[in-house]
Amino acid sequence: MCGAKPGWARQLPELFDDKGPLLSPALVVAAENDPVVGDGPYDMARLFRDPLIRTHNDGHKPLPSGGKDKRAALDALTDDIANFLRKHCLEAEEEEEES
């Protein structure tokens, strides 16, 4: 959440060069036009095959504040996070148990 530029990709290029995107699920949450991390979240998302990117417009923080006018955005974002975790953690665990 609100990730900066992924320096580890530059530090360990042998893990990323010519290997294609990472296959693990990725959820990237960022503030739109965040002056602190810039394009860092999008640079990080590009390292993954199929990242889910969610943004909010409440400045440099992982989640928007829950003020009255921002409650709907916060609820939508937390629903997206819960659905992502359900899909990639709980469903994967259930599939493992079935096999």
Coordinates of N, CA and C in Angstrom, one line a residue:
M1 N 0.8 -1.2 0.0 CA 0.0 0.0 0.0 C 0.9 1.2 0.0
C2 N 0.6 2.1 -0.9 CA 1.4 3.3 -1.1 C 2.9 3.0 -1.3
G3 N 3.2 2.0 -2.1 CA 4.5 1.6 -2.3 C 5.4 2.6 -3.0
A4 N 6.6 2.7 -2.6 CA 7.6 3.5 -3.3 C 8.2 2.7 -4.5
K5 N 9.1 3.3 -5.2 CA 9.7 2.5 -6.4 C 10.3 1.2 -5.8
P6 N 10.1 0.1 -6.5 CA 10.7 -1.1 -6.1 C 12.2 -1.3 -6.3
G7 N 13.0 -0.8 -5.4 CA 14.4 -0.8 -5.6 C 15.0 -2.2 -5.7
W8 N 14.3 -3.2 -5.1 CA 14.7 -4.6 -5.1 C 14.8 -5.1 -6.5
A9 N 14.0 -4.7 -7.4 CA 14.0 -5.1 -8.8 C 15.3 -4.7 -9.5
R10 N 15.7 -3.5 -9.1 CA 17.0 -3.0 -9.7 C 18.2 -3.6 -9.0
Q11 N 18.1 -3.9 -7.7 CA 19.2 -4.5 -6.9 C 19.4 -6.0 -7.3
L12 N 18.4 -6.7 -7.7 CA 18.5 -8.1 -8.1 C 18.0 -8.3 -9.5
P13 N 18.6 -7.7 -10.5 CA 18.0 -7.8 -11.9 C 18.0 -9.3 -12.4
E14 N 18.9 -10.1 -11.8 CA 18.9 -11.5 -12.3 C 17.6 -12.2 -12.0
L15 N 16.8 -11.7 -11.0 CA 15.6 -12.3 -10.7 C 14.4 -11.8 -11.6
F16 N 14.7 -10.7 -12.3 CA 13.6 -10.1 -13.1 C 13.9 -10.0 -14.6
D17 N 15.1 -9.8 -15.0 CA 15.4 -9.7 -16.4 C 15.1 -11.0 -17.2
D18 N 14.4 -10.8 -18.3 CA 14.0 -11.9 -19.2 C 13.2 -13.0 -18.5
K19 N 12.7 -12.8 -17.4 CA 11.9 -13.9 -16.7 C 10.4 -13.6 -16.8
G20 N 10.0 -12.5 -17.3 CA 8.6 -12.1 -17.4 C 8.1 -11.7 -16.1
P21 N 6.9 -11.3 -16.1 CA 6.3 -10.8 -14.8 C 6.1 -11.9 -13.7
L22 N 6.1 -11.4 -12.5 CA 5.9 -12.3 -11.4 C 4.5 -12.9 -11.5
L23 N 4.3 -14.2 -11.1 CA 3.0 -14.8 -11.3 C 2.1 -14.7 -10.0
S24 N 2.7 -14.3 -8.9 CA 1.9 -14.3 -7.7 C 0.9 -13.2 -7.8
P25 N -0.2 -13.3 -7.1 CA -1.2 -12.3 -7.0 C -0.7 -11.0 -6.4
A26 N -1.1 -9.9 -6.9 CA -0.7 -8.6 -6.3 C -1.8 -7.6 -6.3
L27 N -2.0 -7.0 -5.1 CA -2.9 -5.9 -4.9 C -2.1 -4.7 -4.6
V28 N -2.2 -3.7 -5.4 CA -1.5 -2.4 -5.2 C -2.5 -1.3 -4.9
V29 N -2.4 -0.7 -3.7 CA -3.3 0.4 -3.3 C -2.4 1.6 -3.2
A30 N -2.9 2.7 -3.8 CA -2.1 3.9 -3.8 C -3.0 5.1 -3.9
A31 N -2.5 6.2 -3.4 CA -3.2 7.5 -3.6 C -2.9 8.1 -5.0
E32 N -3.9 8.7 -5.6 CA -3.7 9.3 -6.9 C -2.8 10.5 -6.7
N33 N -1.9 10.7 -7.6 CA -1.0 11.9 -7.6 C -0.3 12.1 -6.2
D34 N 0.2 11.0 -5.7 CA 0.9 11.0 -4.4 C 2.3 11.6 -4.6
P35 N 2.6 12.8 -4.0 CA 3.9 13.4 -4.3 C 5.0 12.7 -3.5
V36 N 4.7 11.9 -2.6 CA 5.8 11.2 -1.8 C 6.3 10.0 -2.6
V37 N 5.5 9.2 -3.2 CA 5.9 8.0 -3.8 C 5.9 8.1 -5.4
G38 N 5.3 9.1 -5.9 CA 5.2 9.3 -7.3 C 4.6 8.1 -8.0
D39 N 5.3 7.6 -9.0 CA 4.8 6.5 -9.8 C 5.2 5.1 -9.2
G40 N 5.8 5.1 -8.0 CA 6.2 3.9 -7.4 C 5.3 2.7 -7.4
P41 N 4.0 3.0 -7.0 CA 3.0 1.9 -7.0 C 2.8 1.3 -8.4
Y42 N 2.8 2.1 -9.4 CA 2.6 1.6 -10.8 C 3.9 0.9 -11.3
D43 N 5.0 1.4 -10.9 CA 6.3 0.6 -11.2 C 6.3 -0.7 -10.6
M44 N 5.8 -0.8 -9.3 CA 5.7 -2.1 -8.6 C 4.7 -3.0 -9.3
A45 N 3.5 -2.5 -9.7 CA 2.5 -3.3 -10.3 C 3.0 -3.9 -11.6
R46 N 3.8 -3.1 -12.4 CA 4.3 -3.6 -13.7 C 5.2 -4.9 -13.5
L47 N 5.6 -5.2 -12.3 CA 6.4 -6.4 -12.1 C 5.6 -7.7 -12.0
F48 N 4.3 -7.5 -11.9 CA 3.4 -8.7 -11.8 C 2.6 -8.9 -13.0
R49 N 2.2 -10.1 -13.2 CA 1.4 -10.5 -14.4 C 0.1 -9.8 -14.5
D50 N -0.7 -9.9 -13.4 CA -2.0 -9.4 -13.5 C -2.4 -8.7 -12.2
P51 N -1.7 -7.5 -11.9 CA -2.0 -6.9 -10.6 C -3.4 -6.2 -10.6
L52 N -3.9 -6.2 -9.4 CA -5.1 -5.4 -9.2 C -4.7 -4.1 -8.6
I53 N -5.0 -3.0 -9.2 CA -4.6 -1.7 -8.8 C -5.8 -0.9 -8.3
R54 N -5.8 -0.4 -7.1 CA -6.9 0.4 -6.6 C -6.3 1.7 -6.0
T55 N -7.0 2.8 -6.3 CA -6.5 4.1 -5.9 C -7.5 4.9 -5.1
H56 N -7.1 5.9 -4.4 CA -8.0 6.8 -3.7 C -7.4 8.2 -3.9
N57 N -8.1 9.2 -3.5 CA -7.7 10.6 -3.7 C -7.5 11.3 -2.4
D58 N -7.0 10.6 -1.4 CA -6.9 11.2 0.0 C -5.5 11.3 0.4
G59 N -4.6 11.6 -0.5 CA -3.2 11.9 -0.1 C -2.4 10.7 0.3
H60 N -1.2 10.9 0.7 CA -0.2 9.9 1.0 C -0.6 9.1 2.3
K61 N -1.5 8.2 2.1 CA -1.8 7.3 3.2 C -2.4 6.0 2.6
P62 N -2.3 4.9 3.3 CA -2.7 3.6 2.7 C -4.1 3.5 2.4
L63 N -5.0 4.1 3.2 CA -6.4 4.1 3.0 C -7.0 5.5 3.2
P64 N -8.0 5.8 2.5 CA -8.6 7.1 2.7 C -9.2 7.3 4.0
S65 N -9.3 8.5 4.5 CA -9.9 8.7 5.8 C -11.4 8.4 5.7
G66 N -12.0 8.1 6.8 CA -13.4 7.7 6.8 C -14.4 8.8 7.0
G67 N -14.0 10.1 6.7 CA -15.0 11.2 6.9 C -16.3 10.9 6.1
K68 N -17.3 11.6 6.4 CA -18.6 11.4 5.8 C -18.6 11.4 4.3
D69 N -17.9 12.3 3.7 CA -17.8 12.4 2.2 C -16.9 11.3 1.6
K70 N -16.1 10.7 2.4 CA -15.2 9.7 1.9 C -15.5 8.3 2.3
R71 N -16.6 8.1 3.0 CA -17.0 6.8 3.5 C -17.3 5.8 2.4
A72 N -17.9 6.2 1.3 CA -18.2 5.3 0.2 C -16.9 4.8 -0.4
A73 N -16.0 5.7 -0.6 CA -14.7 5.3 -1.2 C -13.9 4.3 -0.3
L74 N -14.0 4.6 1.0 CA -13.3 3.7 1.9 C -14.0 2.3 1.9
D75 N -15.3 2.3 2.0 CA -16.0 1.1 1.9 C -15.7 0.3 0.7
A76 N -15.7 0.9 -0.5 CA -15.4 0.2 -1.7 C -14.0 -0.3 -1.7
L77 N -13.1 0.4 -1.2 CA -11.7 0.0 -1.2 C -11.5 -1.2 -0.3
T78 N -12.1 -1.1 0.9 CA -12.0 -2.2 1.9 C -12.7 -3.5 1.3
D79 N -13.8 -3.3 0.6 CA -14.5 -4.5 0.0 C -13.5 -5.1 -1.1
D80 N -12.8 -4.3 -1.9 CA -11.9 -4.8 -2.9 C -10.8 -5.6 -2.2
I81 N -10.3 -5.1 -1.1 CA -9.2 -5.7 -0.4 C -9.7 -7.1 0.2
A82 N -10.9 -7.1 0.8 CA -11.4 -8.3 1.3 C -11.7 -9.3 0.2
N83 N -12.2 -8.9 -0.9 CA -12.5 -9.8 -2.0 C -11.2 -10.4 -2.6
F84 N -10.2 -9.6 -2.7 CA -8.9 -10.0 -3.1 C -8.3 -11.1 -2.2
L85 N -8.4 -10.9 -0.9 CA -7.9 -11.8 0.1 C -8.7 -13.1 0.0
R86 N -10.0 -13.0 -0.1 CA -10.9 -14.1 -0.2 C -10.5 -15.0 -1.4
K87 N -10.4 -14.3 -2.5 CA -10.1 -15.0 -3.7 C -8.7 -15.7 -3.7
H88 N -7.7 -15.0 -3.3 CA -6.3 -15.5 -3.4 C -5.8 -16.3 -2.2
C89 N -6.5 -16.1 -1.1 CA -6.1 -16.8 0.2 C -7.1 -17.9 0.6
L90 N -8.3 -17.6 0.8 CA -9.3 -18.5 1.3 C -9.6 -19.6 0.2
E91 N -9.9 -19.1 -1.0 CA -10.2 -20.0 -2.1 C -9.1 -21.0 -2.4
A92 N -7.9 -20.4 -2.4 CA -6.7 -21.2 -2.7 C -6.5 -22.3 -1.6
E93 N -6.7 -21.9 -0.4 CA -6.6 -22.8 0.7 C -7.7 -23.9 0.6
E94 N -8.9 -23.6 0.3 CA -10.0 -24.6 0.1 C -9.7 -25.5 -1.0
E95 N -9.1 -25.0 -2.1 CA -8.7 -25.9 -3.3 C -7.6 -26.9 -2.8
E96 N -6.7 -26.4 -2.0 CA -5.6 -27.3 -1.5 C -6.2 -28.4 -0.7
E97 N -7.2 -28.0 0.2 CA -7.8 -29.0 1.1 C -8.5 -30.1 0.3
E98 N -9.1 -29.7 -0.8 CA -9.9 -30.6 -1.7 C -9.0 -31.6 -2.4
S99 N -7.8 -31.2 -2.7 CA -6.9 -32.1 -3.5 C -6.2 -33.1 -2.6

